[in-house]
């Protein structure tokens, strides 16, 4: 990402955080008062991780999904934005760019253990019900939200994943 894209991403994240007030019943797993300003943090993430720009777009989609599906326990605010974003970026990076070795880099960015980062990722995936796919239209809407005009839409992930069907009479799944 270039500097203008980083600033655009930070503005979207800050606007999301500003629009929410912190609640006492927020899940403590994602509540983390990170001392680094968000712009510096995202710039450092961008320099360290080097994932494709579409991962940043997908990370925003995943952040919205986790907050929509868990409205009573998770909100994007100033105490959760760093950790929610980095966790959603890790999920996007591993799913879209297929970079499983990155957990150590994410852990070092957060000054956390790899086990803690993996625990966050696992919790995140369960909370979004492993819903990682997105449509071209959804991707374009988030790209427009970021004002990123030059970004390419990733190939359709749905074409790469075999469909799984489940019979009501059986607990066995079959691939089609």
Short mmCIF file of C-alpha atoms in Angstrom, two decimals:
data_model
loop_
_atom_site.label_atom_id
_atom_site.label_comp_id
_atom_site.label_asym_id
_atom_site.label_seq_id
_atom_site.Cartn_x
_atom_site.Cartn_y
_atom_site.Cartn_z
CA UNK A 1 0.00 0.00 0.00
CA UNK A 2 1.15 3.50 -0.66
CA UNK A 3 0.99 6.34 1.91
CA UNK A 4 -2.33 7.70 0.67
CA UNK A 5 -3.90 4.25 0.91
CA UNK A 6 -2.58 3.85 4.47
CA UNK A 7 -4.07 7.22 5.44
CA UNK A 8 -7.38 6.32 3.81
CA UNK A 9 -7.49 3.02 5.70
CA UNK A 10 -6.67 4.74 8.99
CA UNK A 11 -9.44 7.32 8.39
CA UNK A 12 -12.00 4.54 7.81
CA UNK A 13 -10.85 2.73 10.97
CA UNK A 14 -10.88 5.93 13.05
CA UNK A 15 -14.36 6.83 11.81
CA UNK A 16 -15.57 3.36 12.77
CA UNK A 17 -14.01 3.71 16.22
CA UNK A 18 -15.34 7.24 16.75
CA UNK A 19 -18.89 6.21 15.96
CA UNK A 20 -18.95 3.67 18.80
CA UNK A 21 -18.75 4.23 22.52
CA UNK A 22 -16.92 1.62 24.53
CA UNK A 23 -19.22 -0.71 26.44
CA UNK A 24 -18.51 -2.48 29.71
CA UNK A 25 -19.73 -5.84 28.43
CA UNK A 26 -17.30 -5.79 25.51
CA UNK A 27 -15.32 -8.99 25.04
CA UNK A 28 -12.03 -8.53 26.88
CA UNK A 29 -10.25 -10.72 24.33
CA UNK A 30 -10.26 -7.84 21.80
CA UNK A 31 -10.03 -4.97 24.27
CA UNK A 32 -6.46 -3.82 24.29
CA UNK A 33 -5.24 -0.27 24.89
CA UNK A 34 -2.46 -0.14 22.35
CA UNK A 35 -0.08 2.77 23.06
CA UNK A 36 0.91 3.42 19.45
CA UNK A 37 -1.17 5.86 17.36
CA UNK A 38 -3.21 4.07 14.71
CA UNK A 39 -1.48 5.74 11.73
CA UNK A 40 1.97 4.71 12.94
CA UNK A 41 0.71 1.22 13.79
CA UNK A 42 -0.89 0.66 10.34
CA UNK A 43 2.22 2.06 8.62
CA UNK A 44 4.38 -0.37 10.61
CA UNK A 45 2.02 -3.23 9.76
CA UNK A 46 2.20 -2.31 6.08
CA UNK A 47 6.02 -2.22 6.16
CA UNK A 48 6.34 -5.48 8.09
CA UNK A 49 3.64 -7.73 6.65
CA UNK A 50 3.69 -6.85 2.95
CA UNK A 51 0.36 -8.46 2.13
CA UNK A 52 -1.61 -7.64 -0.99
CA UNK A 53 -3.89 -4.56 -0.92
CA UNK A 54 -6.98 -6.74 -1.32
CA UNK A 55 -6.19 -8.25 2.11
CA UNK A 56 -6.68 -4.83 3.70
CA UNK A 57 -10.06 -4.51 1.98
CA UNK A 58 -11.06 -8.01 3.09
CA UNK A 59 -9.89 -7.21 6.63
CA UNK A 60 -12.39 -4.33 6.77
CA UNK A 61 -15.14 -6.67 5.56
CA UNK A 62 -14.22 -9.22 8.21
CA UNK A 63 -14.19 -6.53 10.93
CA UNK A 64 -17.70 -5.51 9.94
CA UNK A 65 -18.80 -9.15 9.94
CA UNK A 66 -17.50 -9.83 13.42
CA UNK A 67 -19.15 -6.73 14.86
CA UNK A 68 -22.46 -7.40 13.06
CA UNK A 69 -22.58 -11.02 14.23
CA UNK A 70 -21.48 -10.22 17.80
CA UNK A 71 -23.12 -6.86 18.50
CA UNK A 72 -23.52 -7.50 22.24
CA UNK A 73 -19.89 -8.41 22.85
CA UNK A 74 -17.67 -6.82 20.20
CA UNK A 75 -17.56 -3.25 18.97
CA UNK A 76 -14.97 -1.29 17.06
CA UNK A 77 -13.78 1.44 19.38
CA UNK A 78 -10.46 2.98 20.38
CA UNK A 79 -9.67 0.11 22.75
CA UNK A 80 -10.34 -2.62 20.18
CA UNK A 81 -9.51 -1.21 16.75
CA UNK A 82 -5.82 -2.21 16.72
CA UNK A 83 -6.38 -5.80 17.78
CA UNK A 84 -9.54 -6.35 15.72
CA UNK A 85 -7.87 -4.98 12.61
CA UNK A 86 -4.64 -6.95 12.97
CA UNK A 87 -6.60 -10.15 13.64
CA UNK A 88 -8.85 -9.60 10.63
CA UNK A 89 -5.79 -8.80 8.50
CA UNK A 90 -4.12 -12.03 9.63
CA UNK A 91 -7.22 -14.00 8.63
CA UNK A 92 -7.42 -12.20 5.27
CA UNK A 93 -3.70 -12.61 4.62
CA UNK A 94 -3.76 -16.32 5.33
CA UNK A 95 -6.94 -16.87 3.31
CA UNK A 96 -6.31 -14.65 0.29
CA UNK A 97 -2.52 -14.60 0.00
CA UNK A 98 -2.14 -18.08 1.53
CA UNK A 99 0.68 -17.08 3.87
CA UNK A 100 0.42 -19.30 6.95
CA UNK A 101 3.92 -18.52 8.21
CA UNK A 102 2.95 -14.95 9.04
CA UNK A 103 1.64 -15.61 12.59
CA UNK A 104 5.10 -14.97 14.04
CA UNK A 105 5.29 -11.57 12.32
CA UNK A 106 1.85 -10.60 13.61
CA UNK A 107 2.81 -11.72 17.11
CA UNK A 108 5.95 -9.59 17.05
CA UNK A 109 3.95 -6.55 15.86
CA UNK A 110 1.63 -6.93 18.87
CA UNK A 111 4.30 -8.01 21.36
CA UNK A 112 2.29 -11.17 21.98
CA UNK A 113 3.05 -14.85 21.81
CA UNK A 114 2.25 -16.81 18.67
CA UNK A 115 -0.12 -18.93 20.76
CA UNK A 116 -2.08 -15.81 21.76
CA UNK A 117 -2.28 -14.63 18.16
CA UNK A 118 -3.46 -18.07 17.02
CA UNK A 119 -6.07 -18.04 19.80
CA UNK A 120 -7.35 -14.65 18.58
CA UNK A 121 -7.48 -15.91 15.00
CA UNK A 122 -9.38 -19.04 15.99
CA UNK A 123 -11.87 -17.07 18.08
CA UNK A 124 -12.30 -14.59 15.23
CA UNK A 125 -13.00 -17.34 12.69
CA UNK A 126 -15.62 -18.96 14.90
CA UNK A 127 -17.28 -15.61 15.58
CA UNK A 128 -17.67 -14.93 11.84
CA UNK A 129 -18.76 -18.54 11.30
CA UNK A 130 -15.79 -19.06 8.95
CA UNK A 131 -17.56 -16.80 6.41
CA UNK A 132 -14.49 -15.68 4.46
CA UNK A 133 -15.87 -15.51 0.93
CA UNK A 134 -17.13 -12.26 -0.56
CA UNK A 135 -18.68 -11.17 -3.81
CA UNK A 136 -17.14 -8.85 -6.38
CA UNK A 137 -19.86 -6.31 -5.57
CA UNK A 138 -19.07 -6.42 -1.85
CA UNK A 139 -15.35 -6.05 -2.55
CA UNK A 140 -15.99 -3.06 -4.84
CA UNK A 141 -18.17 -1.40 -2.17
CA UNK A 142 -15.35 -1.61 0.39
CA UNK A 143 -12.80 -0.46 -2.18
CA UNK A 144 -15.02 2.57 -2.87
CA UNK A 145 -15.31 3.20 0.88
CA UNK A 146 -11.51 3.41 0.99
CA UNK A 147 -11.33 5.47 -2.23
CA UNK A 148 -8.91 2.95 -3.70
CA UNK A 149 -9.51 3.05 -7.42
CA UNK A 150 -6.42 1.21 -8.67
CA UNK A 151 -6.84 -2.06 -6.74
CA UNK A 152 -7.60 -5.24 -8.64
CA UNK A 153 -10.43 -7.49 -7.57
CA UNK A 154 -9.00 -10.87 -6.53
CA UNK A 155 -9.98 -13.94 -8.55
CA UNK A 156 -13.24 -15.49 -7.49
CA UNK A 157 -12.40 -17.57 -4.47
CA UNK A 158 -15.67 -19.46 -4.86
CA UNK A 159 -14.37 -20.99 -8.10
CA UNK A 160 -11.39 -22.43 -6.25
CA UNK A 161 -13.27 -23.97 -3.32
CA UNK A 162 -15.25 -27.19 -3.91
CA UNK A 163 -18.86 -27.08 -2.83
CA UNK A 164 -19.74 -29.22 0.16
CA UNK A 165 -23.20 -30.73 0.36
CA UNK A 166 -24.68 -32.35 3.39
CA UNK A 167 -27.51 -34.84 3.31
CA UNK A 168 -30.18 -34.57 5.99
CA UNK A 169 -30.22 -38.38 6.23
CA UNK A 170 -26.53 -38.76 6.80
CA UNK A 171 -23.75 -37.03 8.69
CA UNK A 172 -21.33 -37.62 5.84
CA UNK A 173 -20.42 -34.76 3.55
CA UNK A 174 -19.66 -35.15 -0.10
CA UNK A 175 -17.64 -32.90 -2.36
CA UNK A 176 -19.05 -31.86 -5.72
#
